[in-house]
């Protein structure tokens, strides 16, 4: 299958800082706290845009950063939150964390969204820290930094149409005459081992993606032949084109073929039969095909549209393509297994639990604290104000940092470092 891949960097916008401010009123010596909260940072969000077909845009732009939230202001005014940064992606985009390889999202239908880098929370202003015991706090929080990560995007183009049928009925030949794809064609079974994809341009200039699929045989749904692994590709198509060797070149009965393939499709997932199916009677240039077609049409009884073609001599193809294009226009993709989610937001990963902090020893024998939670608290602390620093050390204690340092052998007066901030350990 046509796969395109890129690596990019995304970062959510930082939350805006909260502010420390006090009301100034005539004749009032010290008004109450009036520092507003910051605004939240904008997230980076992917959204499926039906019209897109490639990831080529990502080759030119590889960094996507959400805007920061505005800082809080005096007079209790909050900073504005930044809107999300919405990046359009083509249907079939698979998003992975480039560093861990974890699958984050598999974006398929138009409008589907995934938040790939969360914007930071807003920092709170001093108004929010007022308590009866401390009605005029000089404390505020900085905004939370936005989430950042490296992503790997992969495009598995979803074919609009999948060609199914027994081996050697001419699926690849058909693909090769209606698209620019050049799949391998041969008169032995299972010539096609992985799906090939091509773009069709109809005579009236509509276009869609078509894939030939490896041949199916009886028992495919149970893993016979190339089996199961290829039936999954059919899952992702909207319209099924069922190719039949109407000349019965290998001695099988065309209608029997038709029933057997449909049986395999329904065994794999009965909902596959809900997909529109167009029957293509191929090899009409061969002796016996005309007679077989007459019988076949009686047996199938108008249940499916049947198009008589010859991929070899390229006859009957235009009408077939027009009908496929018509069907596509009236058919939405629906996933077979799960109902589409209401809000259409996909996100597979629930952040792996990371330890809140880690302790190591720097080369200068200083105790070094690191870890996402501790670094987040650090970033949200305004170190210009003594009260904020005190609050930060209290937060460390409640995370269990003091105890952990003691357990590791830290002594009174040892130096402890978090990013560039150093303080003295006091037991
Ligand atoms: N006479 C005739 N032969 C055809 C026609 N279409 C395909 N063939 C021949 O049938 C044989 C099989 O064709 P493929 O296109 O490889 O068949 P396939 O369905 O892709 O087969 P697998 O990939 O093995 O499943 C080749 O020798 C083709 O030349 C046709 O319309 N008429
Ligand atoms: Mg083939």
Short mmCIF file of C-alpha atoms and ligand atoms in Angstrom, two decimals:
data_model
loop_
_atom_site.label_atom_id
_atom_site.label_comp_id
_atom_site.label_asym_id
_atom_site.label_seq_id
_atom_site.Cartn_x
_atom_site.Cartn_y
_atom_site.Cartn_z
CA UNK A 1 0.00 0.00 0.00
CA UNK A 2 1.16 3.49 -0.78
CA UNK A 3 2.84 4.76 2.37
CA UNK A 4 4.25 8.18 2.90
CA UNK A 5 6.04 9.17 6.10
CA UNK A 6 7.33 12.33 7.80
CA UNK A 7 8.75 13.35 11.15
CA UNK A 8 7.60 16.57 12.76
CA UNK A 9 7.78 18.46 16.06
CA UNK A 10 4.73 19.78 17.87
CA UNK A 11 4.39 21.92 20.95
CA UNK A 12 1.31 23.21 22.67
CA UNK A 13 1.32 26.87 23.64
CA UNK A 14 2.38 27.70 27.20
CA UNK A 15 -0.28 28.83 29.60
CA UNK A 16 -0.19 32.54 30.46
CA UNK A 17 1.26 33.58 33.83
CA UNK A 18 -0.94 34.65 36.66
CA UNK A 19 -0.34 38.09 38.09
CA UNK A 20 0.29 39.55 41.53
CA UNK A 21 -1.49 42.88 41.88
CA UNK A 22 -3.47 44.83 44.46
CA UNK A 23 -6.35 47.17 44.19
CA UNK A 24 -5.36 50.76 44.56
CA UNK A 25 -8.08 52.92 45.88
CA UNK A 26 -8.08 56.37 47.22
CA UNK A 27 -7.84 56.39 50.97
CA UNK A 28 -7.40 52.63 51.14
CA UNK A 29 -3.88 51.78 52.19
CA UNK A 30 -3.79 48.26 50.85
CA UNK A 31 -6.61 47.06 48.63
CA UNK A 32 -7.36 43.40 48.16
CA UNK A 33 -5.51 41.13 45.73
CA UNK A 34 -6.41 41.91 42.11
CA UNK A 35 -4.03 39.85 39.97
CA UNK A 36 -5.84 38.01 37.20
CA UNK A 37 -5.21 34.48 35.88
CA UNK A 38 -3.38 33.83 32.65
CA UNK A 39 -5.12 32.32 29.63
CA UNK A 40 -4.63 28.69 28.58
CA UNK A 41 -2.17 27.88 25.83
CA UNK A 42 -3.44 26.74 22.44
CA UNK A 43 -3.25 22.99 21.69
CA UNK A 44 -1.99 21.58 18.41
CA UNK A 45 -4.87 19.62 16.90
CA UNK A 46 -4.92 17.46 13.77
CA UNK A 47 -8.11 17.41 11.76
CA UNK A 48 -8.92 15.21 8.80
CA UNK A 49 -9.50 17.17 5.61
CA UNK A 50 -11.18 14.98 3.03
CA UNK A 51 -9.62 16.72 0.03
CA UNK A 52 -6.01 16.07 1.07
CA UNK A 53 -4.18 13.11 -0.40
CA UNK A 54 -0.59 13.40 0.73
CA UNK A 55 1.64 14.46 3.59
CA UNK A 56 3.74 16.52 1.23
CA UNK A 57 2.95 19.80 3.03
CA UNK A 58 4.74 18.44 6.09
CA UNK A 59 7.98 18.24 4.16
CA UNK A 60 8.11 22.03 4.05
CA UNK A 61 6.77 22.81 7.48
CA UNK A 62 7.90 20.56 10.29
CA UNK A 63 7.36 22.64 13.42
CA UNK A 64 3.93 23.33 14.77
CA UNK A 65 3.65 25.49 17.88
CA UNK A 66 0.47 26.52 19.59
CA UNK A 67 0.22 30.14 20.71
CA UNK A 68 0.78 30.97 24.38
CA UNK A 69 -2.05 32.18 26.54
CA UNK A 70 -2.01 35.83 27.54
CA UNK A 71 -0.68 36.74 30.98
CA UNK A 72 -3.07 37.78 33.70
CA UNK A 73 -3.47 41.49 34.33
CA UNK A 74 -4.19 43.84 37.17
CA UNK A 75 -7.72 44.76 38.22
CA UNK A 76 -8.57 41.10 38.23
CA UNK A 77 -8.48 40.77 34.45
CA UNK A 78 -7.74 37.35 33.05
CA UNK A 79 -5.49 36.83 30.06
CA UNK A 80 -7.13 35.46 26.93
CA UNK A 81 -6.69 31.80 26.12
CA UNK A 82 -5.06 31.03 22.77
CA UNK A 83 -7.24 29.25 20.20
CA UNK A 84 -6.21 25.73 19.16
CA UNK A 85 -3.83 25.44 16.25
CA UNK A 86 -5.70 23.21 13.82
CA UNK A 87 -3.55 21.39 11.27
CA UNK A 88 -5.34 19.64 8.38
CA UNK A 89 -4.21 16.08 7.59
CA UNK A 90 -5.32 13.67 4.85
CA UNK A 91 -7.65 10.77 5.66
CA UNK A 92 -5.57 7.71 6.51
CA UNK A 93 -3.01 9.56 8.63
CA UNK A 94 -1.50 7.47 11.39
CA UNK A 95 0.16 9.43 14.19
CA UNK A 96 2.89 7.93 16.33
CA UNK A 97 5.14 9.28 19.05
CA UNK A 98 8.50 9.26 17.27
CA UNK A 99 10.43 8.63 20.48
CA UNK A 100 8.41 5.80 21.93
CA UNK A 101 6.81 4.40 18.78
CA UNK A 102 3.43 4.52 20.48
CA UNK A 103 0.34 4.85 18.30
CA UNK A 104 -1.46 8.08 19.15
CA UNK A 105 -4.19 8.32 16.57
CA UNK A 106 -5.49 6.78 13.37
CA UNK A 107 -7.42 9.49 11.57
CA UNK A 108 -9.89 8.32 8.99
CA UNK A 109 -13.12 10.22 8.49
CA UNK A 110 -13.60 13.85 7.52
CA UNK A 111 -13.55 16.14 10.52
CA UNK A 112 -12.02 13.60 12.89
CA UNK A 113 -9.66 15.27 15.35
CA UNK A 114 -6.78 14.39 17.61
CA UNK A 115 -5.10 16.66 20.14
CA UNK A 116 -1.43 15.93 19.49
CA UNK A 117 0.11 18.49 21.85
CA UNK A 118 -1.92 19.91 24.70
CA UNK A 119 -1.65 23.60 25.48
CA UNK A 120 -0.53 24.48 29.03
CA UNK A 121 -2.95 25.34 31.80
CA UNK A 122 -3.18 28.95 32.83
CA UNK A 123 -1.28 30.17 35.87
CA UNK A 124 -3.45 31.57 38.65
CA UNK A 125 -3.26 35.18 39.78
CA UNK A 126 -2.97 36.20 43.41
CA UNK A 127 -6.69 36.79 43.75
CA UNK A 128 -7.08 33.03 43.73
CA UNK A 129 -4.72 32.52 46.63
CA UNK A 130 -6.54 34.77 49.06
CA UNK A 131 -7.72 33.04 52.22
CA UNK A 132 -9.17 34.43 55.45
CA UNK A 133 -5.77 33.83 57.05
CA UNK A 134 -3.92 35.53 54.21
CA UNK A 135 -6.23 38.02 52.50
CA UNK A 136 -3.43 39.75 50.60
CA UNK A 137 -1.20 36.99 49.21
CA UNK A 138 1.79 37.92 47.10
CA UNK A 139 1.69 34.65 45.29
CA UNK A 140 0.86 33.74 41.71
CA UNK A 141 1.62 30.85 39.37
CA UNK A 142 3.33 30.86 36.03
CA UNK A 143 1.43 29.18 33.21
CA UNK A 144 2.02 25.49 32.61
CA UNK A 145 4.35 24.79 29.68
CA UNK A 146 2.65 23.29 26.64
CA UNK A 147 3.20 19.62 25.90
CA UNK A 148 5.89 18.96 23.32
CA UNK A 149 6.82 15.91 21.34
CA UNK A 150 8.21 14.51 18.15
CA UNK A 151 5.71 12.80 15.93
CA UNK A 152 5.96 10.39 13.10
CA UNK A 153 3.17 10.64 10.56
CA UNK A 154 2.41 7.87 8.18
CA UNK A 155 -0.16 7.94 5.45
CA UNK A 156 -1.88 4.73 4.55
CA UNK A 157 -3.95 5.93 1.69
CA UNK A 158 -7.35 4.49 2.10
CA UNK A 159 -8.59 3.12 -1.12
CA UNK A 160 -12.12 4.25 -1.92
CA UNK A 161 -12.59 1.06 -3.86
CA UNK A 162 -11.18 -2.41 -3.33
CA UNK A 163 -11.03 -5.10 -6.02
CA UNK A 164 -11.85 -8.52 -4.62
CA UNK A 165 -12.15 -11.93 -6.23
CA UNK A 166 -10.49 -15.30 -6.73
CA UNK A 167 -6.83 -15.39 -7.79
CA UNK A 168 -6.10 -14.77 -11.48
CA UNK A 169 -9.53 -13.32 -12.33
CA UNK A 170 -7.77 -10.15 -13.56
CA UNK A 171 -7.91 -7.72 -10.61
CA UNK A 172 -4.40 -6.39 -11.16
CA UNK A 173 -4.91 -6.23 -14.90
CA UNK A 174 -8.03 -4.14 -14.34
CA UNK A 175 -6.18 -1.79 -11.99
CA UNK A 176 -3.40 -1.39 -14.54
CA UNK A 177 -5.77 -0.30 -17.31
CA UNK A 178 -7.79 2.26 -15.32
CA UNK A 179 -4.95 3.81 -13.27
CA UNK A 180 -1.26 4.57 -13.68
CA UNK A 181 -0.39 1.79 -11.23
CA UNK A 182 1.82 -0.99 -12.61
CA UNK A 183 1.12 -4.05 -10.49
CA UNK A 184 2.61 -7.41 -11.32
CA UNK A 185 0.36 -9.47 -13.58
CA UNK A 186 0.79 -13.19 -14.27
CA UNK A 187 -1.23 -16.30 -14.96
CA UNK A 188 -0.45 -18.01 -11.66
CA UNK A 189 -2.33 -17.64 -8.38
CA UNK A 190 -1.33 -15.11 -5.73
CA UNK A 191 0.69 -12.92 -8.04
CA UNK A 192 -0.35 -9.99 -5.88
CA UNK A 193 1.01 -10.30 -2.36
CA UNK A 194 0.32 -6.83 -1.03
CA UNK A 195 -2.30 -4.37 -2.25
CA UNK A 196 -1.43 -1.93 -5.02
CA UNK A 197 -3.02 1.45 -5.19
CA UNK A 198 -3.85 3.72 -8.09
CA UNK A 199 -5.86 6.87 -8.76
CA UNK A 200 -8.70 6.59 -11.25
CA UNK A 201 -9.82 9.52 -13.37
CA UNK A 202 -13.29 8.89 -14.74
CA UNK A 203 -14.26 10.08 -18.23
CA UNK A 204 -16.24 12.90 -16.57
CA UNK A 205 -13.21 13.84 -14.42
CA UNK A 206 -14.07 12.53 -11.05
CA UNK A 207 -11.32 10.73 -9.23
CA UNK A 208 -10.99 8.04 -6.60
CA UNK A 209 -8.39 5.66 -5.21
CA UNK A 210 -8.59 2.01 -6.21
CA UNK A 211 -6.66 -0.91 -4.75
CA UNK A 212 -6.31 -4.43 -6.08
CA UNK A 213 -6.14 -6.94 -3.29
CA UNK A 214 -4.53 -10.34 -3.11
CA UNK A 215 -6.81 -13.10 -4.37
CA UNK A 216 -9.21 -14.73 -1.94
CA UNK A 217 -10.04 -18.41 -1.86
CA UNK A 218 -12.47 -20.51 0.10
CA UNK A 219 -11.47 -20.44 3.77
CA UNK A 220 -9.65 -17.11 3.45
CA UNK A 221 -11.50 -15.82 6.50
CA UNK A 222 -10.04 -18.75 8.44
CA UNK A 223 -6.54 -17.99 7.23
CA UNK A 224 -6.42 -20.26 4.16
CA UNK A 225 -4.28 -18.93 1.30
CA UNK A 226 -3.18 -15.40 1.98
CA UNK A 227 -6.32 -15.12 4.03
CA UNK A 228 -7.10 -12.87 6.86
CA UNK A 229 -4.30 -10.37 6.63
CA UNK A 230 -5.72 -9.06 3.36
CA UNK A 231 -9.33 -9.06 4.30
CA UNK A 232 -8.42 -6.27 6.71
CA UNK A 233 -7.62 -4.01 3.75
CA UNK A 234 -11.12 -4.43 2.41
CA UNK A 235 -12.36 -3.10 5.73
CA UNK A 236 -11.02 0.30 4.86
CA UNK A 237 -12.68 0.64 1.46
CA UNK A 238 -16.07 2.23 0.82
CA UNK A 239 -17.16 0.33 -2.25
CA UNK A 240 -16.33 -3.27 -3.13
CA UNK A 241 -15.74 -4.18 -6.75
CA UNK A 242 -16.14 -7.91 -7.12
CA UNK A 243 -14.20 -9.21 -10.13
CA UNK A 244 -15.29 -12.48 -11.69
CA UNK A 245 -13.69 -14.56 -14.44
CA UNK A 246 -16.85 -14.82 -16.54
CA UNK A 247 -15.14 -17.15 -19.00
CA UNK A 248 -14.51 -19.66 -16.21
CA UNK A 249 -10.99 -20.15 -17.58
CA UNK A 250 -9.99 -22.35 -14.69
CA UNK A 251 -13.10 -24.52 -14.81
CA UNK A 252 -14.96 -22.91 -11.91
CA UNK A 253 -18.54 -21.72 -12.19
CA UNK A 254 -18.77 -17.87 -12.12
CA UNK A 255 -21.86 -17.75 -9.89
CA UNK A 256 -20.32 -20.24 -7.51
CA UNK A 257 -17.24 -17.98 -7.32
CA UNK A 258 -19.46 -15.03 -6.55
CA UNK A 259 -21.19 -16.84 -3.67
CA UNK A 260 -17.97 -18.18 -2.21
CA UNK A 261 -16.19 -14.84 -2.12
CA UNK A 262 -19.19 -13.19 -0.49
CA UNK A 263 -19.31 -15.99 2.04
CA UNK A 264 -15.67 -15.29 2.92
CA UNK A 265 -16.36 -11.58 3.24
CA UNK A 266 -19.28 -12.16 5.56
CA UNK A 267 -17.37 -14.75 7.59
CA UNK A 268 -14.67 -12.19 8.13
CA UNK A 269 -17.15 -9.51 9.08
CA UNK A 270 -20.79 -9.74 8.14
CA UNK A 271 -21.00 -5.97 7.92
CA UNK A 272 -18.74 -6.06 4.86
CA UNK A 273 -21.82 -7.09 2.90
CA UNK A 274 -23.40 -3.77 3.84
CA UNK A 275 -20.85 -2.06 1.67
CA UNK A 276 -22.11 -1.37 -1.86
CA UNK A 277 -20.84 -4.03 -4.23
CA UNK A 278 -20.41 -3.78 -7.96
CA UNK A 279 -19.88 -6.96 -9.95
CA UNK A 280 -17.40 -6.86 -12.80
CA UNK A 281 -17.67 -9.73 -15.26
CA UNK A 282 -14.16 -9.86 -16.67
CA UNK A 283 -12.54 -11.78 -19.53
CA UNK A 284 -15.55 -11.18 -21.79
CA UNK A 285 -13.18 -11.53 -24.77
CA UNK A 286 -12.89 -15.26 -24.10
CA UNK A 287 -15.07 -17.98 -25.63
CA UNK A 288 -18.01 -19.02 -23.47
CA UNK A 289 -18.12 -15.75 -21.51
CA UNK A 290 -21.27 -14.40 -23.23
CA UNK A 291 -23.26 -17.55 -22.49
CA UNK A 292 -22.03 -17.66 -18.91
CA UNK A 293 -23.02 -14.03 -18.44
CA UNK A 294 -26.62 -14.74 -19.46
CA UNK A 295 -26.91 -17.54 -16.89
CA UNK A 296 -25.08 -15.49 -14.25
CA UNK A 297 -27.47 -12.55 -14.64
CA UNK A 298 -30.44 -14.85 -14.16
CA UNK A 299 -28.88 -16.26 -11.00
CA UNK A 300 -27.93 -12.95 -9.44
CA UNK A 301 -31.39 -11.47 -10.13
CA UNK A 302 -30.66 -7.71 -10.22
CA UNK A 303 -29.29 -7.81 -6.68
CA UNK A 304 -26.07 -6.16 -7.80
CA UNK A 305 -25.18 -4.11 -10.86
CA UNK A 306 -23.13 -6.23 -13.29
CA UNK A 307 -20.66 -4.74 -15.77
CA UNK A 308 -19.32 -6.88 -18.59
CA UNK A 309 -15.74 -5.91 -19.41
CA UNK A 310 -12.46 -7.14 -20.75
CA UNK A 311 -9.45 -5.73 -18.98
CA UNK A 312 -7.30 -7.26 -21.69
CA UNK A 313 -9.00 -5.55 -24.65
CA UNK A 314 -10.08 -2.55 -22.52
CA UNK A 315 -13.78 -2.77 -23.34
CA UNK A 316 -16.72 -1.80 -21.13
CA UNK A 317 -14.54 0.13 -18.70
CA UNK A 318 -16.05 3.64 -18.92
CA UNK A 319 -19.54 2.67 -17.77
CA UNK A 320 -18.08 0.63 -14.96
CA UNK A 321 -16.00 3.58 -13.73
CA UNK A 322 -18.94 5.98 -13.89
CA UNK A 323 -21.06 3.64 -11.80
CA UNK A 324 -18.29 3.26 -9.22
CA UNK A 325 -17.94 7.05 -9.00
CA UNK A 326 -21.72 7.40 -8.57
CA UNK A 327 -21.76 4.85 -5.78
CA UNK A 328 -18.89 6.58 -4.01
CA UNK A 329 -20.74 9.84 -4.06
CA UNK A 330 -23.58 8.36 -2.09
CA UNK A 331 -21.56 6.19 0.28
CA UNK A 332 -19.95 7.27 3.52
CA UNK A 333 -17.13 5.32 5.03
CA UNK A 334 -18.21 3.51 8.17
CA UNK A 335 -15.92 1.55 10.42
CA UNK A 336 -17.02 -2.05 10.79
CA UNK A 337 -16.27 -2.64 14.39
CA UNK A 338 -16.89 0.42 16.41
CA UNK A 339 -19.57 3.04 16.10
CA UNK A 340 -18.13 6.42 15.15
CA UNK A 341 -17.53 8.41 18.30
CA UNK A 342 -19.81 11.34 18.87
CA UNK A 343 -17.22 14.02 19.19
CA UNK A 344 -15.02 12.33 16.60
CA UNK A 345 -11.95 12.74 18.75
CA UNK A 346 -9.47 9.93 18.65
CA UNK A 347 -6.60 9.53 21.01
CA UNK A 348 -5.38 6.07 21.77
CA UNK A 349 -2.66 6.86 24.14
CA UNK A 350 -3.30 7.57 27.73
CA UNK A 351 -0.04 9.06 28.84
CA UNK A 352 2.17 6.36 30.23
CA UNK A 353 2.58 6.78 33.96
CA UNK A 354 5.86 8.53 34.51
CA UNK A 355 7.48 8.82 37.93
CA UNK A 356 6.83 12.25 39.44
CA UNK A 357 10.51 12.82 40.11
CA UNK A 358 13.87 11.17 39.97
CA UNK A 359 16.96 11.78 42.02
CA UNK A 360 20.46 11.50 40.64
CA UNK A 361 23.89 12.75 41.60
CA UNK A 362 25.51 15.44 39.44
CA UNK A 363 29.23 15.29 38.63
CA UNK A 364 29.72 18.05 41.23
CA UNK A 365 28.14 15.78 43.89
CA UNK A 366 25.01 17.91 43.89
CA UNK A 367 21.65 16.13 44.23
CA UNK A 368 19.80 16.54 40.94
CA UNK A 369 16.01 16.35 40.80
CA UNK A 370 14.29 15.70 37.50
CA UNK A 371 11.02 14.34 36.16
CA UNK A 372 8.02 15.73 34.34
CA UNK A 373 5.87 16.61 37.35
CA UNK A 374 8.66 18.33 39.23
CA UNK A 375 9.72 20.24 36.12
CA UNK A 376 6.14 21.30 35.55
CA UNK A 377 5.86 22.65 39.10
CA UNK A 378 9.21 24.37 38.61
CA UNK A 379 8.06 26.07 35.42
CA UNK A 380 4.88 27.25 37.12
CA UNK A 381 6.73 28.90 39.99
CA UNK A 382 7.54 32.59 39.93
CA UNK A 383 10.99 32.63 41.53
CA UNK A 384 11.03 36.42 41.88
CA UNK A 385 8.78 36.17 44.88
CA UNK A 386 9.79 34.67 48.16
CA UNK A 387 6.28 33.34 48.89
CA UNK A 388 6.18 31.47 45.60
CA UNK A 389 9.51 29.86 46.36
CA UNK A 390 8.24 28.81 49.77
CA UNK A 391 5.16 27.32 48.14
CA UNK A 392 7.37 25.42 45.70
CA UNK A 393 9.44 23.85 48.49
CA UNK A 394 6.20 22.88 50.21
CA UNK A 395 4.99 21.22 47.00
CA UNK A 396 8.26 19.28 46.80
CA UNK A 397 7.80 18.06 50.33
CA UNK A 398 4.28 16.84 49.62
CA UNK A 399 5.54 14.96 46.55
CA UNK A 400 7.85 13.10 48.95
CA UNK A 401 11.04 14.65 47.66
CA UNK A 402 12.46 15.46 51.12
CA UNK A 403 11.94 11.94 52.36
CA UNK A 404 13.40 10.43 49.20
CA UNK A 405 16.50 12.63 49.49
CA UNK A 406 16.92 11.61 53.10
CA UNK A 407 16.60 7.95 52.11
CA UNK A 408 19.27 8.42 49.48
CA UNK A 409 21.61 9.81 52.17
CA UNK A 410 21.28 13.56 51.70
CA UNK A 411 22.63 15.53 54.69
CA UNK A 412 21.87 18.91 56.17
CA UNK A 413 23.49 21.58 54.01
CA UNK A 414 23.83 19.47 50.83
CA UNK A 415 22.99 21.26 47.59
CA UNK A 416 19.93 20.19 45.60
CA UNK A 417 19.37 21.28 42.00
CA UNK A 418 16.27 21.41 39.80
CA UNK A 419 17.06 22.59 36.29
CA UNK A 420 19.04 25.78 37.18
CA UNK A 421 17.60 26.40 40.62
CA UNK A 422 19.74 25.37 43.60
CA UNK A 423 18.80 25.24 47.22
CA UNK A 424 20.14 23.83 50.44
CA UNK A 425 18.76 20.66 51.88
CA UNK A 426 17.57 21.10 55.44
CA UNK A 427 16.82 18.02 57.41
N1 LIG B 1 -8.34 -13.12 -21.82
C1 LIG B 1 -8.23 -12.30 -20.79
N2 LIG B 1 -7.27 -12.50 -19.88
C2 LIG B 1 -7.17 -11.66 -18.83
C3 LIG B 1 -8.08 -10.58 -18.68
N3 LIG B 1 -7.74 -9.93 -17.54
C4 LIG B 1 -6.67 -10.56 -17.02
N4 LIG B 1 -6.32 -11.62 -17.81
C5 LIG B 1 -5.21 -12.53 -17.57
O1 LIG B 1 -5.46 -13.27 -16.36
C6 LIG B 1 -4.23 -13.57 -15.71
C7 LIG B 1 -4.28 -13.11 -14.26
O2 LIG B 1 -4.36 -11.71 -14.23
P1 LIG B 1 -4.02 -10.85 -12.93
O3 LIG B 1 -4.44 -9.48 -13.24
O4 LIG B 1 -2.65 -11.08 -12.49
O5 LIG B 1 -5.04 -11.53 -11.92
P2 LIG B 1 -5.28 -11.19 -10.38
O6 LIG B 1 -6.74 -11.29 -10.15
O7 LIG B 1 -4.63 -9.93 -10.02
O8 LIG B 1 -4.57 -12.42 -9.68
P3 LIG B 1 -3.89 -12.55 -8.23
O9 LIG B 1 -3.05 -11.35 -8.02
O10 LIG B 1 -3.08 -13.78 -8.30
O11 LIG B 1 -5.01 -12.67 -7.29
C8 LIG B 1 -3.13 -12.87 -16.49
O12 LIG B 1 -2.51 -13.81 -17.33
C9 LIG B 1 -3.89 -11.84 -17.30
O13 LIG B 1 -3.26 -11.53 -18.53
C10 LIG B 1 -9.09 -10.41 -19.67
O14 LIG B 1 -9.94 -9.51 -19.61
N5 LIG B 1 -9.12 -11.30 -20.69
MG1 LIG B 2 -3.17 -9.49 -8.72
#
